Amino acid sequence: MLALPFLFLSWLLKARDFDEAKVLTLLRRSVATSYDTSEDHYNMISALHKSVRGSQPDAALYWLARMLTGGEDPVYICRRMVVCASEDIGLADNHALPLAVATLHACQQIGMPECRINLSHLVSYLSEAPKSTRSYEAYKRAEAAALGESDSSGYGKSYLYNPDYAHPVLNAYIPPQLQDAKFLKKAGDVSDKMWDEDALTTWEHNVNGGMPWEGRTNISVDKSEHELP
Ligand SMILES: *[C@@H]1O[C@H](CO)[C@@H](O)[C@H](O)[C@H]1NC(C)=O
Ligand SMILES: *[C@@H]1O[C@H](CO)[C@@H](O)[C@H](O)[C@H]1NC(C)=O
């Protein structure tokens, strides 16, 4: 939708009677008609987030550019990327969050148009980064336990300050009834993940050149439990 006004723009720029005011009016109109509803904000930020999560830098940069050329606030976009850095990349790459926060700072301090370069850097980085939801999912488990548990009696009665001892000591770090809770799963633990044979076959066919996914041989998921009807 933006292509047409930009064609006009390049034509105007070449024209001898180039009129800056006319060009600006044209640009404003193109922006107003192509990106102006709250639905656009919601759909495009969501499309950007999904593209980054799916490790698709080209798609992610496309949605970033759609939003920025539509006049979107770069700070709004970057806030979502800060969340994404921890939610989707998390422990797989601990540089993601500091880069996202530095970019947020750049968006706030520098603003457009320069900060689009920083945002492009961030979105490219997050797209290519390995992904892990381990810490995000661990927090959700911990939160569910915290909300369901108000009894913390028996916790912290006799705390032994570890550095005082020449040997390891045992403390009760958590209420006794949660003593064996495992919120943070081991890296690579996929025991509670879904297995969708159709979705995997489609991926192998369209993305992996028809070859079986390497994880088929060395990943153990309880497939029976997750088989779709
Ligand atoms: C943002 O990008 C500009 C242009 O490349 C660069 O000069 C600046 O250092 C960047 N800011 C941050 C915080 O990375
Ligand atoms: C499968 O094993 C190979 C070789 O050990 C490893 O490089 C690869 O990352 C594993 N794939 C998955 C999905 O676990």
PDB file of C-alpha atoms and ligand atoms in Angstrom:
ATOM      1  CA  MET A   1       0.000   0.000   0.000  1.00  0.00           C
ATOM      2  CA  LEU A   2       2.944   2.305   0.631  1.00  0.00           C
ATOM      3  CA  ALA A   3       4.552   1.464  -2.705  1.00  0.00           C
ATOM      4  CA  LEU A   4       2.377   3.754  -4.793  1.00  0.00           C
ATOM      5  CA  PRO A   5       2.995   6.978  -2.848  1.00  0.00           C
ATOM      6  CA  PHE A   6       6.699   6.251  -2.824  1.00  0.00           C
ATOM      7  CA  LEU A   7       6.662   5.833  -6.596  1.00  0.00           C
ATOM      8  CA  PHE A   8       4.991   9.227  -6.751  1.00  0.00           C
ATOM      9  CA  LEU A   9       7.615  10.555  -4.410  1.00  0.00           C
ATOM     10  CA  SER A  10      10.528   9.454  -6.572  1.00  0.00           C
ATOM     11  CA  TRP A  11       8.751  10.838  -9.606  1.00  0.00           C
ATOM     12  CA  LEU A  12       8.210  14.157  -7.842  1.00  0.00           C
ATOM     13  CA  LEU A  13      11.823  14.308  -6.726  1.00  0.00           C
ATOM     14  CA  LYS A  14      12.922  13.957 -10.337  1.00  0.00           C
ATOM     15  CA  ALA A  15      10.409  16.492 -11.598  1.00  0.00           C
ATOM     16  CA  ARG A  16      11.769  19.960 -12.337  1.00  0.00           C
ATOM     17  CA  ASP A  17       9.035  21.760 -10.444  1.00  0.00           C
ATOM     18  CA  PHE A  18       9.738  19.776  -7.262  1.00  0.00           C
ATOM     19  CA  ASP A  19       7.478  21.071  -4.535  1.00  0.00           C
ATOM     20  CA  GLU A  20       8.477  20.018  -1.047  1.00  0.00           C
ATOM     21  CA  ALA A  21       5.129  20.884   0.522  1.00  0.00           C
ATOM     22  CA  LYS A  22       3.327  18.771  -2.054  1.00  0.00           C
ATOM     23  CA  VAL A  23       5.589  15.808  -1.338  1.00  0.00           C
ATOM     24  CA  LEU A  24       5.077  16.101   2.415  1.00  0.00           C
ATOM     25  CA  THR A  25       1.309  16.254   2.004  1.00  0.00           C
ATOM     26  CA  LEU A  26       1.444  13.192  -0.187  1.00  0.00           C
ATOM     27  CA  LEU A  27       3.578  11.312   2.319  1.00  0.00           C
ATOM     28  CA  ARG A  28       1.359  12.220   5.256  1.00  0.00           C
ATOM     29  CA  ARG A  29      -1.683  11.029   3.353  1.00  0.00           C
ATOM     30  CA  SER A  30      -0.030   7.729   2.466  1.00  0.00           C
ATOM     31  CA  VAL A  31       0.894   7.178   6.103  1.00  0.00           C
ATOM     32  CA  ALA A  32      -2.564   8.120   7.350  1.00  0.00           C
ATOM     33  CA  THR A  33      -4.315   5.703   5.016  1.00  0.00           C
ATOM     34  CA  SER A  34      -1.987   2.747   5.409  1.00  0.00           C
ATOM     35  CA  TYR A  35      -1.383   2.583   9.155  1.00  0.00           C
ATOM     36  CA  ASP A  36      -3.874   4.237  11.365  1.00  0.00           C
ATOM     37  CA  THR A  37      -6.013   1.821  13.307  1.00  0.00           C
ATOM     38  CA  SER A  38      -5.328   0.238  16.665  1.00  0.00           C
ATOM     39  CA  GLU A  39      -5.788  -3.067  14.863  1.00  0.00           C
ATOM     40  CA  ASP A  40      -2.718  -2.256  12.755  1.00  0.00           C
ATOM     41  CA  HIS A  41      -0.674  -1.581  15.881  1.00  0.00           C
ATOM     42  CA  TYR A  42      -1.761  -4.824  17.474  1.00  0.00           C
ATOM     43  CA  ASN A  43      -1.483  -7.025  14.378  1.00  0.00           C
ATOM     44  CA  MET A  44       1.878  -5.708  13.231  1.00  0.00           C
ATOM     45  CA  ILE A  45       3.630  -5.750  16.597  1.00  0.00           C
ATOM     46  CA  SER A  46       2.327  -9.291  16.979  1.00  0.00           C
ATOM     47  CA  ALA A  47       3.569 -10.216  13.488  1.00  0.00           C
ATOM     48  CA  LEU A  48       6.973  -8.766  14.361  1.00  0.00           C
ATOM     49  CA  HIS A  49       7.147 -10.692  17.626  1.00  0.00           C
ATOM     50  CA  LYS A  50       6.111 -13.951  15.945  1.00  0.00           C
ATOM     51  CA  SER A  51       8.693 -13.477  13.174  1.00  0.00           C
ATOM     52  CA  VAL A  52      11.474 -12.934  15.708  1.00  0.00           C
ATOM     53  CA  ARG A  53      10.306 -15.929  17.749  1.00  0.00           C
ATOM     54  CA  GLY A  54      10.264 -18.011  14.567  1.00  0.00           C
ATOM     55  CA  SER A  55      13.845 -16.875  13.733  1.00  0.00           C
ATOM     56  CA  GLN A  56      12.768 -15.191  10.474  1.00  0.00           C
ATOM     57  CA  PRO A  57      14.856 -11.990  10.191  1.00  0.00           C
ATOM     58  CA  ASP A  58      13.496 -10.996   6.771  1.00  0.00           C
ATOM     59  CA  ALA A  59       9.894 -11.156   7.942  1.00  0.00           C
ATOM     60  CA  ALA A  60      10.792  -9.414  11.199  1.00  0.00           C
ATOM     61  CA  LEU A  61      12.562  -6.553   9.388  1.00  0.00           C
ATOM     62  CA  TYR A  62       9.613  -6.215   7.022  1.00  0.00           C
ATOM     63  CA  TRP A  63       7.158  -5.715   9.903  1.00  0.00           C
ATOM     64  CA  LEU A  64       9.578  -3.371  11.626  1.00  0.00           C
ATOM     65  CA  ALA A  65       9.783  -1.256   8.462  1.00  0.00           C
ATOM     66  CA  ARG A  66       5.992  -1.357   7.962  1.00  0.00           C
ATOM     67  CA  MET A  67       5.502   0.046  11.431  1.00  0.00           C
ATOM     68  CA  LEU A  68       8.251   2.669  11.327  1.00  0.00           C
ATOM     69  CA  THR A  69       7.308   3.977   7.872  1.00  0.00           C
ATOM     70  CA  GLY A  70       3.712   4.061   9.108  1.00  0.00           C
ATOM     71  CA  GLY A  71       4.773   6.473  11.826  1.00  0.00           C
ATOM     72  CA  GLU A  72       4.764   4.066  14.765  1.00  0.00           C
ATOM     73  CA  ASP A  73       6.517   5.153  17.960  1.00  0.00           C
ATOM     74  CA  PRO A  74       9.896   3.357  18.040  1.00  0.00           C
ATOM     75  CA  VAL A  75       9.702   3.169  21.845  1.00  0.00           C
ATOM     76  CA  TYR A  76       6.481   1.167  21.595  1.00  0.00           C
ATOM     77  CA  ILE A  77       8.169  -1.308  19.244  1.00  0.00           C
ATOM     78  CA  CYS A  78      11.290  -1.534  21.364  1.00  0.00           C
ATOM     79  CA  ARG A  79       9.404  -2.196  24.602  1.00  0.00           C
ATOM     80  CA  ARG A  80       7.971  -5.312  22.983  1.00  0.00           C
ATOM     81  CA  MET A  81      11.463  -6.365  21.875  1.00  0.00           C
ATOM     82  CA  VAL A  82      12.755  -6.006  25.446  1.00  0.00           C
ATOM     83  CA  VAL A  83      10.043  -8.426  26.555  1.00  0.00           C
ATOM     84  CA  CYS A  84      10.842 -10.729  23.641  1.00  0.00           C
ATOM     85  CA  ALA A  85      14.552 -10.743  24.546  1.00  0.00           C
ATOM     86  CA  SER A  86      13.774 -12.395  27.880  1.00  0.00           C
ATOM     87  CA  GLU A  87      10.641 -14.305  26.932  1.00  0.00           C
ATOM     88  CA  ASP A  88      11.892 -15.976  23.744  1.00  0.00           C
ATOM     89  CA  ILE A  89      15.709 -15.833  23.787  1.00  0.00           C
ATOM     90  CA  GLY A  90      16.220 -15.817  27.537  1.00  0.00           C
ATOM     91  CA  LEU A  91      18.980 -18.072  28.832  1.00  0.00           C
ATOM     92  CA  ALA A  92      19.939 -19.195  25.319  1.00  0.00           C
ATOM     93  CA  ASP A  93      21.792 -15.872  24.836  1.00  0.00           C
ATOM     94  CA  ASN A  94      22.236 -13.491  27.740  1.00  0.00           C
ATOM     95  CA  HIS A  95      23.398 -10.661  25.453  1.00  0.00           C
ATOM     96  CA  ALA A  96      19.875 -10.271  24.089  1.00  0.00           C
ATOM     97  CA  LEU A  97      18.399  -8.387  27.049  1.00  0.00           C
ATOM     98  CA  PRO A  98      21.257  -5.853  27.480  1.00  0.00           C
ATOM     99  CA  LEU A  99      21.173  -5.123  23.743  1.00  0.00           C
ATOM    100  CA  ALA A 100      17.400  -4.651  23.869  1.00  0.00           C
ATOM    101  CA  VAL A 101      17.659  -2.281  26.833  1.00  0.00           C
ATOM    102  CA  ALA A 102      20.465  -0.310  25.125  1.00  0.00           C
ATOM    103  CA  THR A 103      18.245  -0.029  22.045  1.00  0.00           C
ATOM    104  CA  LEU A 104      15.322   1.170  24.142  1.00  0.00           C
ATOM    105  CA  HIS A 105      17.621   3.824  25.517  1.00  0.00           C
ATOM    106  CA  ALA A 106      18.664   4.792  21.989  1.00  0.00           C
ATOM    107  CA  CYS A 107      15.011   5.036  20.903  1.00  0.00           C
ATOM    108  CA  GLN A 108      14.214   7.271  23.857  1.00  0.00           C
ATOM    109  CA  GLN A 109      17.323   9.458  23.557  1.00  0.00           C
ATOM    110  CA  ILE A 110      17.948   9.612  19.808  1.00  0.00           C
ATOM    111  CA  GLY A 111      14.496   9.054  18.349  1.00  0.00           C
ATOM    112  CA  MET A 112      13.649   8.732  14.682  1.00  0.00           C
ATOM    113  CA  PRO A 113      15.038   8.551  12.096  1.00  0.00           C
ATOM    114  CA  GLU A 114      18.428   7.507  13.541  1.00  0.00           C
ATOM    115  CA  CYS A 115      17.109   4.973  16.039  1.00  0.00           C
ATOM    116  CA  ARG A 116      15.663   2.848  13.226  1.00  0.00           C
ATOM    117  CA  ILE A 117      19.276   1.713  12.687  1.00  0.00           C
ATOM    118  CA  ASN A 118      19.500   0.560  16.300  1.00  0.00           C
ATOM    119  CA  LEU A 119      16.111  -1.156  16.054  1.00  0.00           C
ATOM    120  CA  SER A 120      17.156  -2.920  12.880  1.00  0.00           C
ATOM    121  CA  HIS A 121      20.308  -4.103  14.665  1.00  0.00           C
ATOM    122  CA  LEU A 122      18.256  -5.406  17.587  1.00  0.00           C
ATOM    123  CA  VAL A 123      15.562  -7.106  15.504  1.00  0.00           C
ATOM    124  CA  SER A 124      18.194  -8.802  13.326  1.00  0.00           C
ATOM    125  CA  TYR A 125      20.080  -9.975  16.406  1.00  0.00           C
ATOM    126  CA  LEU A 126      17.014 -11.301  18.220  1.00  0.00           C
ATOM    127  CA  SER A 127      15.851 -13.105  15.065  1.00  0.00           C
ATOM    128  CA  GLU A 128      19.155 -14.925  14.616  1.00  0.00           C
ATOM    129  CA  ALA A 129      19.688 -15.625  18.312  1.00  0.00           C
ATOM    130  CA  PRO A 130      19.028 -19.105  19.704  1.00  0.00           C
ATOM    131  CA  LYS A 131      15.753 -19.370  21.599  1.00  0.00           C
ATOM    132  CA  SER A 132      14.908 -20.535  25.103  1.00  0.00           C
ATOM    133  CA  THR A 133      11.738 -20.104  27.140  1.00  0.00           C
ATOM    134  CA  ARG A 134      13.230 -21.960  30.102  1.00  0.00           C
ATOM    135  CA  SER A 135      13.318 -19.012  32.525  1.00  0.00           C
ATOM    136  CA  TYR A 136       9.952 -17.670  31.339  1.00  0.00           C
ATOM    137  CA  GLU A 137       8.261 -21.032  31.855  1.00  0.00           C
ATOM    138  CA  ALA A 138      10.033 -21.529  35.174  1.00  0.00           C
ATOM    139  CA  TYR A 139       8.581 -18.257  36.406  1.00  0.00           C
ATOM    140  CA  LYS A 140       5.082 -19.263  35.353  1.00  0.00           C
ATOM    141  CA  ARG A 141       5.432 -22.489  37.390  1.00  0.00           C
ATOM    142  CA  ALA A 142       6.844 -20.609  40.372  1.00  0.00           C
ATOM    143  CA  GLU A 143       4.054 -18.049  40.144  1.00  0.00           C
ATOM    144  CA  ALA A 144       1.372 -20.737  40.073  1.00  0.00           C
ATOM    145  CA  ALA A 145       2.948 -22.325  43.155  1.00  0.00           C
ATOM    146  CA  ALA A 146       3.199 -18.957  44.910  1.00  0.00           C
ATOM    147  CA  LEU A 147      -0.450 -18.141  44.232  1.00  0.00           C
ATOM    148  CA  GLY A 148      -1.592 -21.553  45.402  1.00  0.00           C
ATOM    149  CA  GLU A 149       0.510 -21.537  48.552  1.00  0.00           C
ATOM    150  CA  SER A 150       0.018 -19.133  51.431  1.00  0.00           C
ATOM    151  CA  ASP A 151       1.533 -21.317  54.147  1.00  0.00           C
ATOM    152  CA  SER A 152       5.209 -20.484  54.605  1.00  0.00           C
ATOM    153  CA  SER A 153       5.505 -21.739  58.189  1.00  0.00           C
ATOM    154  CA  GLY A 154       8.585 -23.825  58.785  1.00  0.00           C
ATOM    155  CA  TYR A 155      10.645 -21.743  56.374  1.00  0.00           C
ATOM    156  CA  GLY A 156      13.752 -19.795  57.387  1.00  0.00           C
ATOM    157  CA  LYS A 157      13.762 -20.810  61.061  1.00  0.00           C
ATOM    158  CA  SER A 158      17.386 -21.802  61.295  1.00  0.00           C
ATOM    159  CA  TYR A 159      19.282 -20.228  58.453  1.00  0.00           C
ATOM    160  CA  LEU A 160      22.954 -21.134  58.139  1.00  0.00           C
ATOM    161  CA  TYR A 161      24.974 -18.375  56.425  1.00  0.00           C
ATOM    162  CA  ASN A 162      26.872 -20.390  53.805  1.00  0.00           C
ATOM    163  CA  PRO A 163      30.083 -18.287  53.662  1.00  0.00           C
ATOM    164  CA  ASP A 164      30.639 -18.910  57.411  1.00  0.00           C
ATOM    165  CA  TYR A 165      31.182 -22.603  56.855  1.00  0.00           C
ATOM    166  CA  ALA A 166      34.213 -24.501  55.609  1.00  0.00           C
ATOM    167  CA  HIS A 167      31.858 -27.156  54.243  1.00  0.00           C
ATOM    168  CA  PRO A 168      28.466 -27.311  52.465  1.00  0.00           C
ATOM    169  CA  VAL A 169      25.406 -26.779  54.666  1.00  0.00           C
ATOM    170  CA  LEU A 170      21.732 -27.563  54.191  1.00  0.00           C
ATOM    171  CA  ASN A 171      19.179 -24.754  54.377  1.00  0.00           C
ATOM    172  CA  ALA A 172      15.436 -24.710  53.832  1.00  0.00           C
ATOM    173  CA  TYR A 173      15.211 -22.170  51.014  1.00  0.00           C
ATOM    174  CA  ILE A 174      11.554 -22.701  50.261  1.00  0.00           C
ATOM    175  CA  PRO A 175       8.479 -23.714  52.287  1.00  0.00           C
ATOM    176  CA  PRO A 176       8.805 -27.431  53.150  1.00  0.00           C
ATOM    177  CA  GLN A 177       5.793 -28.513  51.060  1.00  0.00           C
ATOM    178  CA  LEU A 178       7.562 -27.143  47.943  1.00  0.00           C
ATOM    179  CA  GLN A 179      10.905 -28.680  48.846  1.00  0.00           C
ATOM    180  CA  ASP A 180      11.010 -30.883  45.739  1.00  0.00           C
ATOM    181  CA  ALA A 181       9.494 -28.411  43.281  1.00  0.00           C
ATOM    182  CA  LYS A 182      11.395 -28.113  39.989  1.00  0.00           C
ATOM    183  CA  PHE A 183      10.400 -24.860  38.317  1.00  0.00           C
ATOM    184  CA  LEU A 184      13.528 -24.319  36.223  1.00  0.00           C
ATOM    185  CA  LYS A 185      13.854 -27.340  33.978  1.00  0.00           C
ATOM    186  CA  LYS A 186      17.197 -28.505  32.601  1.00  0.00           C
ATOM    187  CA  ALA A 187      18.238 -27.068  29.240  1.00  0.00           C
ATOM    188  CA  GLY A 188      16.978 -29.312  26.475  1.00  0.00           C
ATOM    189  CA  ASP A 189      14.235 -30.897  28.588  1.00  0.00           C
ATOM    190  CA  VAL A 190      11.273 -31.207  26.222  1.00  0.00           C
ATOM    191  CA  SER A 191       9.257 -33.658  28.311  1.00  0.00           C
ATOM    192  CA  ASP A 192       6.270 -31.297  28.495  1.00  0.00           C
ATOM    193  CA  LYS A 193       6.381 -30.157  24.852  1.00  0.00           C
ATOM    194  CA  MET A 194       3.944 -31.081  22.111  1.00  0.00           C
ATOM    195  CA  TRP A 195       4.661 -33.453  19.256  1.00  0.00           C
ATOM    196  CA  ASP A 196       2.648 -32.786  16.113  1.00  0.00           C
ATOM    197  CA  GLU A 197       3.687 -35.233  13.389  1.00  0.00           C
ATOM    198  CA  ASP A 198       1.800 -33.330  10.657  1.00  0.00           C
ATOM    199  CA  ALA A 199       3.426 -30.012  11.548  1.00  0.00           C
ATOM    200  CA  LEU A 200       6.874 -31.636  11.616  1.00  0.00           C
ATOM    201  CA  THR A 201       6.326 -33.366   8.272  1.00  0.00           C
ATOM    202  CA  THR A 202       5.246 -30.057   6.714  1.00  0.00           C
ATOM    203  CA  TRP A 203       8.414 -28.397   8.066  1.00  0.00           C
ATOM    204  CA  GLU A 204      10.626 -31.230   6.790  1.00  0.00           C
ATOM    205  CA  HIS A 205       8.997 -31.007   3.384  1.00  0.00           C
ATOM    206  CA  ASN A 206       8.997 -27.222   2.966  1.00  0.00           C
ATOM    207  CA  VAL A 207      12.072 -26.110   4.888  1.00  0.00           C
ATOM    208  CA  ASN A 208      14.374 -29.098   5.319  1.00  0.00           C
ATOM    209  CA  GLY A 209      14.548 -30.240   1.691  1.00  0.00           C
ATOM    210  CA  GLY A 210      12.451 -33.340   2.463  1.00  0.00           C
ATOM    211  CA  MET A 211      15.068 -34.662   4.924  1.00  0.00           C
ATOM    212  CA  PRO A 212      14.008 -35.911   8.347  1.00  0.00           C
ATOM    213  CA  TRP A 213      14.662 -33.442  11.175  1.00  0.00           C
ATOM    214  CA  GLU A 214      17.890 -34.428  12.990  1.00  0.00           C
ATOM    215  CA  GLY A 215      16.085 -34.307  16.325  1.00  0.00           C
ATOM    216  CA  ARG A 216      13.895 -37.278  15.290  1.00  0.00           C
ATOM    217  CA  THR A 217      16.726 -39.631  16.226  1.00  0.00           C
ATOM    218  CA  ASN A 218      17.880 -38.108  19.494  1.00  0.00           C
ATOM    219  CA  ILE A 219      14.913 -36.408  21.072  1.00  0.00           C
ATOM    220  CA  SER A 220      12.604 -38.217  23.436  1.00  0.00           C
ATOM    221  CA  VAL A 221       9.106 -36.845  23.745  1.00  0.00           C
ATOM    222  CA  ASP A 222       6.189 -38.883  24.972  1.00  0.00           C
ATOM    223  CA  LYS A 223       4.453 -38.763  21.599  1.00  0.00           C
ATOM    224  CA  SER A 224       1.412 -40.785  22.638  1.00  0.00           C
ATOM    225  CA  GLU A 225       0.461 -38.194  25.232  1.00  0.00           C
ATOM    226  CA  HIS A 226       0.462 -35.349  22.759  1.00  0.00           C
ATOM    227  CA  GLU A 227      -0.934 -37.021  19.667  1.00  0.00           C
ATOM    228  CA  LEU A 228      -3.685 -34.995  18.103  1.00  0.00           C
ATOM    229  CA  PRO A 229      -7.051 -36.692  17.608  1.00  0.00           C
TER     230      PRO A 229
HETATM  231  C1  LIG B   1      22.336   3.805  17.442  1.00  0.00           C
HETATM  232  O1  LIG B   1      22.741   3.858  16.103  1.00  0.00           O
HETATM  233  C2  LIG B   1      23.552   4.985  15.797  1.00  0.00           C
HETATM  234  C3  LIG B   1      23.755   5.002  14.293  1.00  0.00           C
HETATM  235  O2  LIG B   1      24.377   3.820  13.861  1.00  0.00           O
HETATM  236  C4  LIG B   1      24.849   4.871  16.579  1.00  0.00           C
HETATM  237  O3  LIG B   1      25.659   5.996  16.328  1.00  0.00           O
HETATM  238  C5  LIG B   1      24.517   4.796  18.062  1.00  0.00           C
HETATM  239  O4  LIG B   1      25.689   4.564  18.793  1.00  0.00           O
HETATM  240  C6  LIG B   1      23.530   3.684  18.334  1.00  0.00           C
HETATM  241  N1  LIG B   1      23.121   3.758  19.737  1.00  0.00           N
HETATM  242  C7  LIG B   1      23.248   2.730  20.587  1.00  0.00           C
HETATM  243  C8  LIG B   1      22.789   3.000  21.993  1.00  0.00           C
HETATM  244  O5  LIG B   1      23.677   1.637  20.259  1.00  0.00           O
HETATM  245  C1  LIG B   2      20.997 -34.316  17.972  1.00  0.00           C
HETATM  246  O1  LIG B   2      22.315 -34.779  18.198  1.00  0.00           O
HETATM  247  C2  LIG B   2      23.299 -34.060  17.487  1.00  0.00           C
HETATM  248  C3  LIG B   2      24.624 -34.758  17.703  1.00  0.00           C
HETATM  249  O2  LIG B   2      24.857 -35.014  19.074  1.00  0.00           O
HETATM  250  C4  LIG B   2      23.313 -32.616  17.968  1.00  0.00           C
HETATM  251  O3  LIG B   2      24.309 -31.883  17.271  1.00  0.00           O
HETATM  252  C5  LIG B   2      21.970 -32.002  17.706  1.00  0.00           C
HETATM  253  O4  LIG B   2      21.942 -30.698  18.216  1.00  0.00           O
HETATM  254  C6  LIG B   2      20.864 -32.828  18.368  1.00  0.00           C
HETATM  255  N1  LIG B   2      19.597 -32.288  17.959  1.00  0.00           N
HETATM  256  C7  LIG B   2      18.630 -32.061  18.835  1.00  0.00           C
HETATM  257  C8  LIG B   2      17.409 -31.432  18.260  1.00  0.00           C
HETATM  258  O5  LIG B   2      18.686 -32.324  20.007  1.00  0.00           O
END
